[in-house]
């Protein structure tokens, strides 16, 4: 943030990225019990992990993935976010990898998608979690299973890290004189929490013992705050209409 300070700009931590370092990763010790349990239970229930390009999957698999995603969106009662989270259409991109949890009958229990992170030399050094969906009546620990399995698969491919994505509106602290915008973000986060679970998701990711990297919003001065507030709301809910507003402001 020193560069911003030199220019006289202000900054505010708006999220924390959650990073899992992969070289040498082994799910050993008490702290990794949730991941080990998910992997072991999946074996007992006949659930296997497949790392694929979703666009290459049979139509029957794609139909299941779309149904799982539509159920997830429908349960929220608000439009799906397009700024911080992608959907099935984005997961079909050829550069994106998808993790599938599938049982012996071909039933998909959950899906994750992973976006490549490129190093300065243009090579892939890591992967960022995007889509994360589970079947409501499927394998209970499927999300833990999918993430743990992805860690193993990408580790074996030589990736340096996985990002479980930044937890928006969930942060450990702030820097600078940002009281007004900080209060705005806290209010927005509290309003959206029942629908999108930013903070509960942040707690869930802690199961994977990540290291945290702050993510900042940089702005010129307080005169920009009203426009920033509108932009943030539109970024998280780009398709929200007038009918959605009462759901955000009701107590």
PDB file of C-alpha atoms in Angstrom:
ATOM      1  CA  UNK A   1       0.000   0.000   0.000  1.00  0.00           C
ATOM      2  CA  UNK A   2       3.028   2.265   0.070  1.00  0.00           C
ATOM      3  CA  UNK A   3       2.469   3.182  -3.574  1.00  0.00           C
ATOM      4  CA  UNK A   4      -1.052   4.385  -2.812  1.00  0.00           C
ATOM      5  CA  UNK A   5       0.202   6.402   0.134  1.00  0.00           C
ATOM      6  CA  UNK A   6       2.855   8.093  -1.992  1.00  0.00           C
ATOM      7  CA  UNK A   7       0.139   9.206  -4.410  1.00  0.00           C
ATOM      8  CA  UNK A   8      -2.027  10.481  -1.573  1.00  0.00           C
ATOM      9  CA  UNK A   9      -4.735   7.881  -2.168  1.00  0.00           C
ATOM     10  CA  UNK A  10      -6.594   6.042   0.585  1.00  0.00           C
ATOM     11  CA  UNK A  11      -7.243   2.358   1.011  1.00  0.00           C
ATOM     12  CA  UNK A  12      -9.456  -0.103   2.815  1.00  0.00           C
ATOM     13  CA  UNK A  13      -9.208  -3.846   3.234  1.00  0.00           C
ATOM     14  CA  UNK A  14     -12.408  -5.234   1.722  1.00  0.00           C
ATOM     15  CA  UNK A  15     -11.650  -8.963   1.691  1.00  0.00           C
ATOM     16  CA  UNK A  16      -9.135 -11.640   2.547  1.00  0.00           C
ATOM     17  CA  UNK A  17      -7.835 -14.161   0.066  1.00  0.00           C
ATOM     18  CA  UNK A  18      -7.440 -17.677   1.449  1.00  0.00           C
ATOM     19  CA  UNK A  19      -4.441 -19.540   0.042  1.00  0.00           C
ATOM     20  CA  UNK A  20      -3.422 -23.181   0.457  1.00  0.00           C
ATOM     21  CA  UNK A  21       0.245 -23.862  -0.287  1.00  0.00           C
ATOM     22  CA  UNK A  22       0.474 -27.185  -2.124  1.00  0.00           C
ATOM     23  CA  UNK A  23       4.140 -28.313  -2.245  1.00  0.00           C
ATOM     24  CA  UNK A  24       4.578 -30.997   0.382  1.00  0.00           C
ATOM     25  CA  UNK A  25       0.940 -30.804   1.474  1.00  0.00           C
ATOM     26  CA  UNK A  26      -0.155 -33.901   3.392  1.00  0.00           C
ATOM     27  CA  UNK A  27      -3.396 -34.113   5.346  1.00  0.00           C
ATOM     28  CA  UNK A  28      -1.699 -35.248   8.530  1.00  0.00           C
ATOM     29  CA  UNK A  29      -2.315 -34.215  12.109  1.00  0.00           C
ATOM     30  CA  UNK A  30      -5.375 -33.241  14.096  1.00  0.00           C
ATOM     31  CA  UNK A  31      -5.791 -29.954  12.245  1.00  0.00           C
ATOM     32  CA  UNK A  32      -6.522 -31.813   9.000  1.00  0.00           C
ATOM     33  CA  UNK A  33      -9.097 -34.186  10.493  1.00  0.00           C
ATOM     34  CA  UNK A  34     -12.090 -32.644   8.618  1.00  0.00           C
ATOM     35  CA  UNK A  35     -10.357 -33.109   5.257  1.00  0.00           C
ATOM     36  CA  UNK A  36      -9.271 -36.672   6.040  1.00  0.00           C
ATOM     37  CA  UNK A  37     -12.734 -37.585   7.281  1.00  0.00           C
ATOM     38  CA  UNK A  38     -14.349 -36.296   4.086  1.00  0.00           C
ATOM     39  CA  UNK A  39     -11.922 -38.278   1.923  1.00  0.00           C
ATOM     40  CA  UNK A  40     -12.427 -41.471   3.942  1.00  0.00           C
ATOM     41  CA  UNK A  41     -16.212 -41.193   4.029  1.00  0.00           C
ATOM     42  CA  UNK A  42     -16.312 -40.625   0.285  1.00  0.00           C
ATOM     43  CA  UNK A  43     -14.472 -43.915  -0.233  1.00  0.00           C
ATOM     44  CA  UNK A  44     -16.970 -45.742   1.999  1.00  0.00           C
ATOM     45  CA  UNK A  45     -19.921 -44.272   0.098  1.00  0.00           C
ATOM     46  CA  UNK A  46     -18.451 -44.958  -3.326  1.00  0.00           C
ATOM     47  CA  UNK A  47     -17.896 -41.302  -4.222  1.00  0.00           C
ATOM     48  CA  UNK A  48     -15.023 -40.597  -6.598  1.00  0.00           C
ATOM     49  CA  UNK A  49     -13.345 -37.358  -7.668  1.00  0.00           C
ATOM     50  CA  UNK A  50     -12.878 -36.381 -11.294  1.00  0.00           C
ATOM     51  CA  UNK A  51     -10.909 -33.331 -12.457  1.00  0.00           C
ATOM     52  CA  UNK A  52     -12.236 -32.471 -15.912  1.00  0.00           C
ATOM     53  CA  UNK A  53     -12.951 -29.843 -18.510  1.00  0.00           C
ATOM     54  CA  UNK A  54     -16.677 -29.461 -17.992  1.00  0.00           C
ATOM     55  CA  UNK A  55     -17.316 -28.678 -21.655  1.00  0.00           C
ATOM     56  CA  UNK A  56     -16.097 -32.189 -22.553  1.00  0.00           C
ATOM     57  CA  UNK A  57     -18.500 -33.962 -20.207  1.00  0.00           C
ATOM     58  CA  UNK A  58     -21.545 -35.905 -21.476  1.00  0.00           C
ATOM     59  CA  UNK A  59     -24.880 -34.144 -21.665  1.00  0.00           C
ATOM     60  CA  UNK A  60     -26.209 -36.138 -18.706  1.00  0.00           C
ATOM     61  CA  UNK A  61     -23.445 -34.767 -16.476  1.00  0.00           C
ATOM     62  CA  UNK A  62     -23.970 -31.185 -17.649  1.00  0.00           C
ATOM     63  CA  UNK A  63     -27.692 -31.453 -16.985  1.00  0.00           C
ATOM     64  CA  UNK A  64     -27.015 -32.566 -13.422  1.00  0.00           C
ATOM     65  CA  UNK A  65     -24.501 -29.769 -12.855  1.00  0.00           C
ATOM     66  CA  UNK A  66     -26.967 -27.163 -14.116  1.00  0.00           C
ATOM     67  CA  UNK A  67     -29.747 -28.591 -11.950  1.00  0.00           C
ATOM     68  CA  UNK A  68     -27.531 -28.463  -8.848  1.00  0.00           C
ATOM     69  CA  UNK A  69     -26.538 -24.872  -9.616  1.00  0.00           C
ATOM     70  CA  UNK A  70     -30.116 -23.762 -10.282  1.00  0.00           C
ATOM     71  CA  UNK A  71     -31.248 -25.295  -7.006  1.00  0.00           C
ATOM     72  CA  UNK A  72     -28.492 -23.421  -5.149  1.00  0.00           C
ATOM     73  CA  UNK A  73     -29.407 -20.088  -6.748  1.00  0.00           C
ATOM     74  CA  UNK A  74     -33.119 -20.641  -6.157  1.00  0.00           C
ATOM     75  CA  UNK A  75     -32.595 -21.305  -2.458  1.00  0.00           C
ATOM     76  CA  UNK A  76     -30.918 -17.907  -2.015  1.00  0.00           C
ATOM     77  CA  UNK A  77     -33.950 -15.913  -3.144  1.00  0.00           C
ATOM     78  CA  UNK A  78     -31.694 -13.301  -4.782  1.00  0.00           C
ATOM     79  CA  UNK A  79     -29.943 -13.093  -8.171  1.00  0.00           C
ATOM     80  CA  UNK A  80     -26.631 -14.908  -8.521  1.00  0.00           C
ATOM     81  CA  UNK A  81     -23.588 -12.698  -8.146  1.00  0.00           C
ATOM     82  CA  UNK A  82     -21.548 -12.249 -11.286  1.00  0.00           C
ATOM     83  CA  UNK A  83     -18.620 -10.190  -9.997  1.00  0.00           C
ATOM     84  CA  UNK A  84     -17.131 -12.360  -7.268  1.00  0.00           C
ATOM     85  CA  UNK A  85     -18.591 -15.697  -8.306  1.00  0.00           C
ATOM     86  CA  UNK A  86     -19.058 -17.346 -11.655  1.00  0.00           C
ATOM     87  CA  UNK A  87     -21.658 -19.836 -12.758  1.00  0.00           C
ATOM     88  CA  UNK A  88     -21.915 -22.902 -14.948  1.00  0.00           C
ATOM     89  CA  UNK A  89     -21.457 -20.909 -18.161  1.00  0.00           C
ATOM     90  CA  UNK A  90     -18.093 -19.600 -16.936  1.00  0.00           C
ATOM     91  CA  UNK A  91     -17.115 -23.106 -15.811  1.00  0.00           C
ATOM     92  CA  UNK A  92     -17.521 -24.309 -19.418  1.00  0.00           C
ATOM     93  CA  UNK A  93     -14.563 -22.182 -20.508  1.00  0.00           C
ATOM     94  CA  UNK A  94     -11.760 -24.364 -21.880  1.00  0.00           C
ATOM     95  CA  UNK A  95      -9.212 -22.756 -19.566  1.00  0.00           C
ATOM     96  CA  UNK A  96     -11.239 -23.680 -16.476  1.00  0.00           C
ATOM     97  CA  UNK A  97     -11.016 -27.033 -14.696  1.00  0.00           C
ATOM     98  CA  UNK A  98     -13.933 -28.607 -12.858  1.00  0.00           C
ATOM     99  CA  UNK A  99     -13.966 -31.037  -9.970  1.00  0.00           C
ATOM    100  CA  UNK A 100     -16.859 -33.495  -9.863  1.00  0.00           C
ATOM    101  CA  UNK A 101     -17.954 -35.795  -7.049  1.00  0.00           C
ATOM    102  CA  UNK A 102     -19.689 -38.755  -8.691  1.00  0.00           C
ATOM    103  CA  UNK A 103     -21.080 -41.983  -7.251  1.00  0.00           C
ATOM    104  CA  UNK A 104     -21.112 -45.452  -8.799  1.00  0.00           C
ATOM    105  CA  UNK A 105     -24.465 -44.764 -10.480  1.00  0.00           C
ATOM    106  CA  UNK A 106     -23.156 -41.663 -12.240  1.00  0.00           C
ATOM    107  CA  UNK A 107     -25.000 -39.283  -9.933  1.00  0.00           C
ATOM    108  CA  UNK A 108     -23.181 -35.974  -9.457  1.00  0.00           C
ATOM    109  CA  UNK A 109     -23.166 -34.937  -5.797  1.00  0.00           C
ATOM    110  CA  UNK A 110     -21.217 -31.707  -6.119  1.00  0.00           C
ATOM    111  CA  UNK A 111     -19.103 -29.578  -8.417  1.00  0.00           C
ATOM    112  CA  UNK A 112     -16.325 -27.028  -8.099  1.00  0.00           C
ATOM    113  CA  UNK A 113     -14.613 -25.018 -10.810  1.00  0.00           C
ATOM    114  CA  UNK A 114     -11.068 -23.685 -10.767  1.00  0.00           C
ATOM    115  CA  UNK A 115      -9.693 -20.694 -12.678  1.00  0.00           C
ATOM    116  CA  UNK A 116      -5.985 -20.678 -13.591  1.00  0.00           C
ATOM    117  CA  UNK A 117      -3.623 -18.158 -11.991  1.00  0.00           C
ATOM    118  CA  UNK A 118      -0.689 -17.255 -14.205  1.00  0.00           C
ATOM    119  CA  UNK A 119       2.851 -16.393 -13.145  1.00  0.00           C
ATOM    120  CA  UNK A 120       4.858 -13.609 -14.753  1.00  0.00           C
ATOM    121  CA  UNK A 121       6.268 -16.034 -17.317  1.00  0.00           C
ATOM    122  CA  UNK A 122       2.783 -16.972 -18.513  1.00  0.00           C
ATOM    123  CA  UNK A 123       2.759 -20.407 -16.894  1.00  0.00           C
ATOM    124  CA  UNK A 124       0.037 -21.537 -14.498  1.00  0.00           C
ATOM    125  CA  UNK A 125       1.235 -21.369 -10.896  1.00  0.00           C
ATOM    126  CA  UNK A 126      -2.053 -21.859  -9.055  1.00  0.00           C
ATOM    127  CA  UNK A 127      -5.809 -22.196  -9.282  1.00  0.00           C
ATOM    128  CA  UNK A 128      -8.652 -20.112  -7.827  1.00  0.00           C
ATOM    129  CA  UNK A 129     -11.945 -21.590  -6.676  1.00  0.00           C
ATOM    130  CA  UNK A 130     -14.974 -20.168  -8.470  1.00  0.00           C
ATOM    131  CA  UNK A 131     -18.103 -22.333  -8.627  1.00  0.00           C
ATOM    132  CA  UNK A 132     -18.858 -24.400  -5.520  1.00  0.00           C
ATOM    133  CA  UNK A 133     -22.176 -26.254  -5.529  1.00  0.00           C
ATOM    134  CA  UNK A 134     -23.586 -29.319  -3.787  1.00  0.00           C
ATOM    135  CA  UNK A 135     -26.696 -31.443  -4.204  1.00  0.00           C
ATOM    136  CA  UNK A 136     -29.004 -30.835  -1.240  1.00  0.00           C
ATOM    137  CA  UNK A 137     -29.795 -34.533  -0.835  1.00  0.00           C
ATOM    138  CA  UNK A 138     -26.331 -35.831  -1.694  1.00  0.00           C
ATOM    139  CA  UNK A 139     -23.140 -36.774   0.130  1.00  0.00           C
ATOM    140  CA  UNK A 140     -23.049 -34.580   3.230  1.00  0.00           C
ATOM    141  CA  UNK A 141     -19.327 -33.794   3.181  1.00  0.00           C
ATOM    142  CA  UNK A 142     -19.025 -33.321  -0.568  1.00  0.00           C
ATOM    143  CA  UNK A 143     -17.607 -29.774  -0.484  1.00  0.00           C
ATOM    144  CA  UNK A 144     -14.798 -30.744   1.890  1.00  0.00           C
ATOM    145  CA  UNK A 145     -14.174 -33.806  -0.278  1.00  0.00           C
ATOM    146  CA  UNK A 146     -14.027 -31.752  -3.479  1.00  0.00           C
ATOM    147  CA  UNK A 147     -11.595 -29.187  -2.089  1.00  0.00           C
ATOM    148  CA  UNK A 148      -9.320 -31.764  -0.450  1.00  0.00           C
ATOM    149  CA  UNK A 149      -9.285 -33.839  -3.644  1.00  0.00           C
ATOM    150  CA  UNK A 150      -8.493 -30.763  -5.745  1.00  0.00           C
ATOM    151  CA  UNK A 151      -5.579 -29.972  -3.426  1.00  0.00           C
ATOM    152  CA  UNK A 152      -4.155 -33.434  -4.036  1.00  0.00           C
ATOM    153  CA  UNK A 153      -4.732 -33.368  -7.798  1.00  0.00           C
ATOM    154  CA  UNK A 154      -3.261 -29.910  -8.414  1.00  0.00           C
ATOM    155  CA  UNK A 155      -0.375 -30.620  -6.030  1.00  0.00           C
ATOM    156  CA  UNK A 156       0.504 -33.685  -8.084  1.00  0.00           C
ATOM    157  CA  UNK A 157       0.394 -31.552 -11.258  1.00  0.00           C
ATOM    158  CA  UNK A 158       2.965 -29.192  -9.749  1.00  0.00           C
ATOM    159  CA  UNK A 159       0.780 -26.198  -8.843  1.00  0.00           C
ATOM    160  CA  UNK A 160       2.146 -23.963  -6.090  1.00  0.00           C
ATOM    161  CA  UNK A 161      -1.104 -23.034  -4.398  1.00  0.00           C
ATOM    162  CA  UNK A 162      -4.883 -23.013  -4.477  1.00  0.00           C
ATOM    163  CA  UNK A 163      -6.918 -19.938  -3.680  1.00  0.00           C
ATOM    164  CA  UNK A 164     -10.280 -20.565  -2.059  1.00  0.00           C
ATOM    165  CA  UNK A 165     -11.137 -17.072  -3.324  1.00  0.00           C
ATOM    166  CA  UNK A 166     -11.351 -13.854  -1.421  1.00  0.00           C
ATOM    167  CA  UNK A 167     -14.046 -13.719   1.216  1.00  0.00           C
ATOM    168  CA  UNK A 168     -15.728 -10.408   0.289  1.00  0.00           C
ATOM    169  CA  UNK A 169     -16.900  -8.126   3.084  1.00  0.00           C
ATOM    170  CA  UNK A 170     -15.143 -10.373   5.620  1.00  0.00           C
ATOM    171  CA  UNK A 171     -11.907  -8.886   6.878  1.00  0.00           C
ATOM    172  CA  UNK A 172      -9.658  -8.886   9.888  1.00  0.00           C
ATOM    173  CA  UNK A 173      -9.031  -5.155  10.099  1.00  0.00           C
ATOM    174  CA  UNK A 174      -8.591  -1.907   8.209  1.00  0.00           C
ATOM    175  CA  UNK A 175      -5.890   0.634   7.566  1.00  0.00           C
ATOM    176  CA  UNK A 176      -6.150   4.352   7.048  1.00  0.00           C
ATOM    177  CA  UNK A 177      -8.945   6.797   7.786  1.00  0.00           C
ATOM    178  CA  UNK A 178     -11.813   4.775   6.307  1.00  0.00           C
ATOM    179  CA  UNK A 179     -14.573   4.965   8.887  1.00  0.00           C
ATOM    180  CA  UNK A 180     -17.343   5.939   6.447  1.00  0.00           C
ATOM    181  CA  UNK A 181     -16.666   3.296   3.812  1.00  0.00           C
ATOM    182  CA  UNK A 182     -15.864   0.725   6.494  1.00  0.00           C
ATOM    183  CA  UNK A 183     -19.300   1.260   8.018  1.00  0.00           C
ATOM    184  CA  UNK A 184     -20.923   0.999   4.582  1.00  0.00           C
ATOM    185  CA  UNK A 185     -19.213  -2.319   3.862  1.00  0.00           C
ATOM    186  CA  UNK A 186     -20.142  -3.709   7.270  1.00  0.00           C
ATOM    187  CA  UNK A 187     -23.792  -2.812   6.666  1.00  0.00           C
ATOM    188  CA  UNK A 188     -23.772  -4.333   3.185  1.00  0.00           C
ATOM    189  CA  UNK A 189     -22.062  -7.454   4.476  1.00  0.00           C
ATOM    190  CA  UNK A 190     -24.592  -7.862   7.289  1.00  0.00           C
ATOM    191  CA  UNK A 191     -27.496  -7.406   4.867  1.00  0.00           C
ATOM    192  CA  UNK A 192     -26.166  -9.957   2.370  1.00  0.00           C
ATOM    193  CA  UNK A 193     -24.940 -12.504   4.926  1.00  0.00           C
ATOM    194  CA  UNK A 194     -28.274 -14.387   5.278  1.00  0.00           C
ATOM    195  CA  UNK A 195     -28.382 -14.885   1.508  1.00  0.00           C
ATOM    196  CA  UNK A 196     -24.776 -15.389   0.442  1.00  0.00           C
ATOM    197  CA  UNK A 197     -23.011 -16.318   3.691  1.00  0.00           C
ATOM    198  CA  UNK A 198     -19.786 -14.360   3.122  1.00  0.00           C
ATOM    199  CA  UNK A 199     -18.719 -14.592   6.743  1.00  0.00           C
ATOM    200  CA  UNK A 200     -19.854 -18.163   7.315  1.00  0.00           C
ATOM    201  CA  UNK A 201     -18.012 -19.123   4.115  1.00  0.00           C
ATOM    202  CA  UNK A 202     -14.915 -17.410   5.473  1.00  0.00           C
ATOM    203  CA  UNK A 203     -15.182 -19.593   8.592  1.00  0.00           C
ATOM    204  CA  UNK A 204     -15.708 -22.728   6.488  1.00  0.00           C
ATOM    205  CA  UNK A 205     -12.507 -22.119   4.544  1.00  0.00           C
ATOM    206  CA  UNK A 206     -10.559 -22.054   7.808  1.00  0.00           C
ATOM    207  CA  UNK A 207     -10.911 -25.861   7.868  1.00  0.00           C
ATOM    208  CA  UNK A 208      -8.205 -25.995   5.212  1.00  0.00           C
ATOM    209  CA  UNK A 209      -5.617 -24.112   7.274  1.00  0.00           C
ATOM    210  CA  UNK A 210      -5.059 -21.373   4.676  1.00  0.00           C
ATOM    211  CA  UNK A 211      -2.788 -18.404   4.912  1.00  0.00           C
ATOM    212  CA  UNK A 212      -4.553 -15.086   4.502  1.00  0.00           C
ATOM    213  CA  UNK A 213      -3.649 -12.310   2.085  1.00  0.00           C
ATOM    214  CA  UNK A 214      -5.463  -8.968   2.389  1.00  0.00           C
ATOM    215  CA  UNK A 215      -7.281  -7.542  -0.623  1.00  0.00           C
ATOM    216  CA  UNK A 216      -7.644  -3.767  -0.774  1.00  0.00           C
ATOM    217  CA  UNK A 217      -9.864  -1.161  -2.349  1.00  0.00           C
ATOM    218  CA  UNK A 218      -7.877   1.976  -3.222  1.00  0.00           C
ATOM    219  CA  UNK A 219      -9.670   5.299  -3.698  1.00  0.00           C
ATOM    220  CA  UNK A 220      -8.772   8.972  -4.022  1.00  0.00           C
ATOM    221  CA  UNK A 221     -10.777  10.716  -1.302  1.00  0.00           C
ATOM    222  CA  UNK A 222     -14.056  10.621   0.595  1.00  0.00           C
ATOM    223  CA  UNK A 223     -15.857  12.445  -2.206  1.00  0.00           C
ATOM    224  CA  UNK A 224     -15.705   9.170  -4.145  1.00  0.00           C
ATOM    225  CA  UNK A 225     -17.456   7.159  -1.427  1.00  0.00           C
ATOM    226  CA  UNK A 226     -21.070   7.474  -2.678  1.00  0.00           C
ATOM    227  CA  UNK A 227     -20.119   6.233  -6.145  1.00  0.00           C
ATOM    228  CA  UNK A 228     -18.006   3.468  -4.632  1.00  0.00           C
ATOM    229  CA  UNK A 229     -20.936   2.330  -2.492  1.00  0.00           C
ATOM    230  CA  UNK A 230     -23.248   2.113  -5.509  1.00  0.00           C
ATOM    231  CA  UNK A 231     -20.578   0.337  -7.551  1.00  0.00           C
ATOM    232  CA  UNK A 232     -19.989  -2.263  -4.828  1.00  0.00           C
ATOM    233  CA  UNK A 233     -23.696  -3.027  -4.508  1.00  0.00           C
ATOM    234  CA  UNK A 234     -24.037  -3.347  -8.292  1.00  0.00           C
ATOM    235  CA  UNK A 235     -20.908  -5.505  -8.479  1.00  0.00           C
ATOM    236  CA  UNK A 236     -22.192  -8.036  -5.963  1.00  0.00           C
ATOM    237  CA  UNK A 237     -25.763  -8.030  -7.301  1.00  0.00           C
ATOM    238  CA  UNK A 238     -25.597  -6.974 -10.968  1.00  0.00           C
ATOM    239  CA  UNK A 239     -29.049  -8.314 -11.819  1.00  0.00           C
ATOM    240  CA  UNK A 240     -30.854  -7.168  -8.694  1.00  0.00           C
ATOM    241  CA  UNK A 241     -33.971  -5.134  -9.398  1.00  0.00           C
ATOM    242  CA  UNK A 242     -36.345  -3.042  -7.349  1.00  0.00           C
ATOM    243  CA  UNK A 243     -38.078  -6.143  -6.022  1.00  0.00           C
ATOM    244  CA  UNK A 244     -34.803  -7.354  -4.513  1.00  0.00           C
ATOM    245  CA  UNK A 245     -34.074  -4.201  -2.530  1.00  0.00           C
ATOM    246  CA  UNK A 246     -36.525  -4.906   0.335  1.00  0.00           C
ATOM    247  CA  UNK A 247     -34.790  -8.227   0.935  1.00  0.00           C
ATOM    248  CA  UNK A 248     -31.525  -6.391   1.528  1.00  0.00           C
ATOM    249  CA  UNK A 249     -32.809  -3.718   3.860  1.00  0.00           C
ATOM    250  CA  UNK A 250     -35.404  -5.540   5.925  1.00  0.00           C
ATOM    251  CA  UNK A 251     -34.421  -6.250   9.504  1.00  0.00           C
TER     252      UNK A 251
END
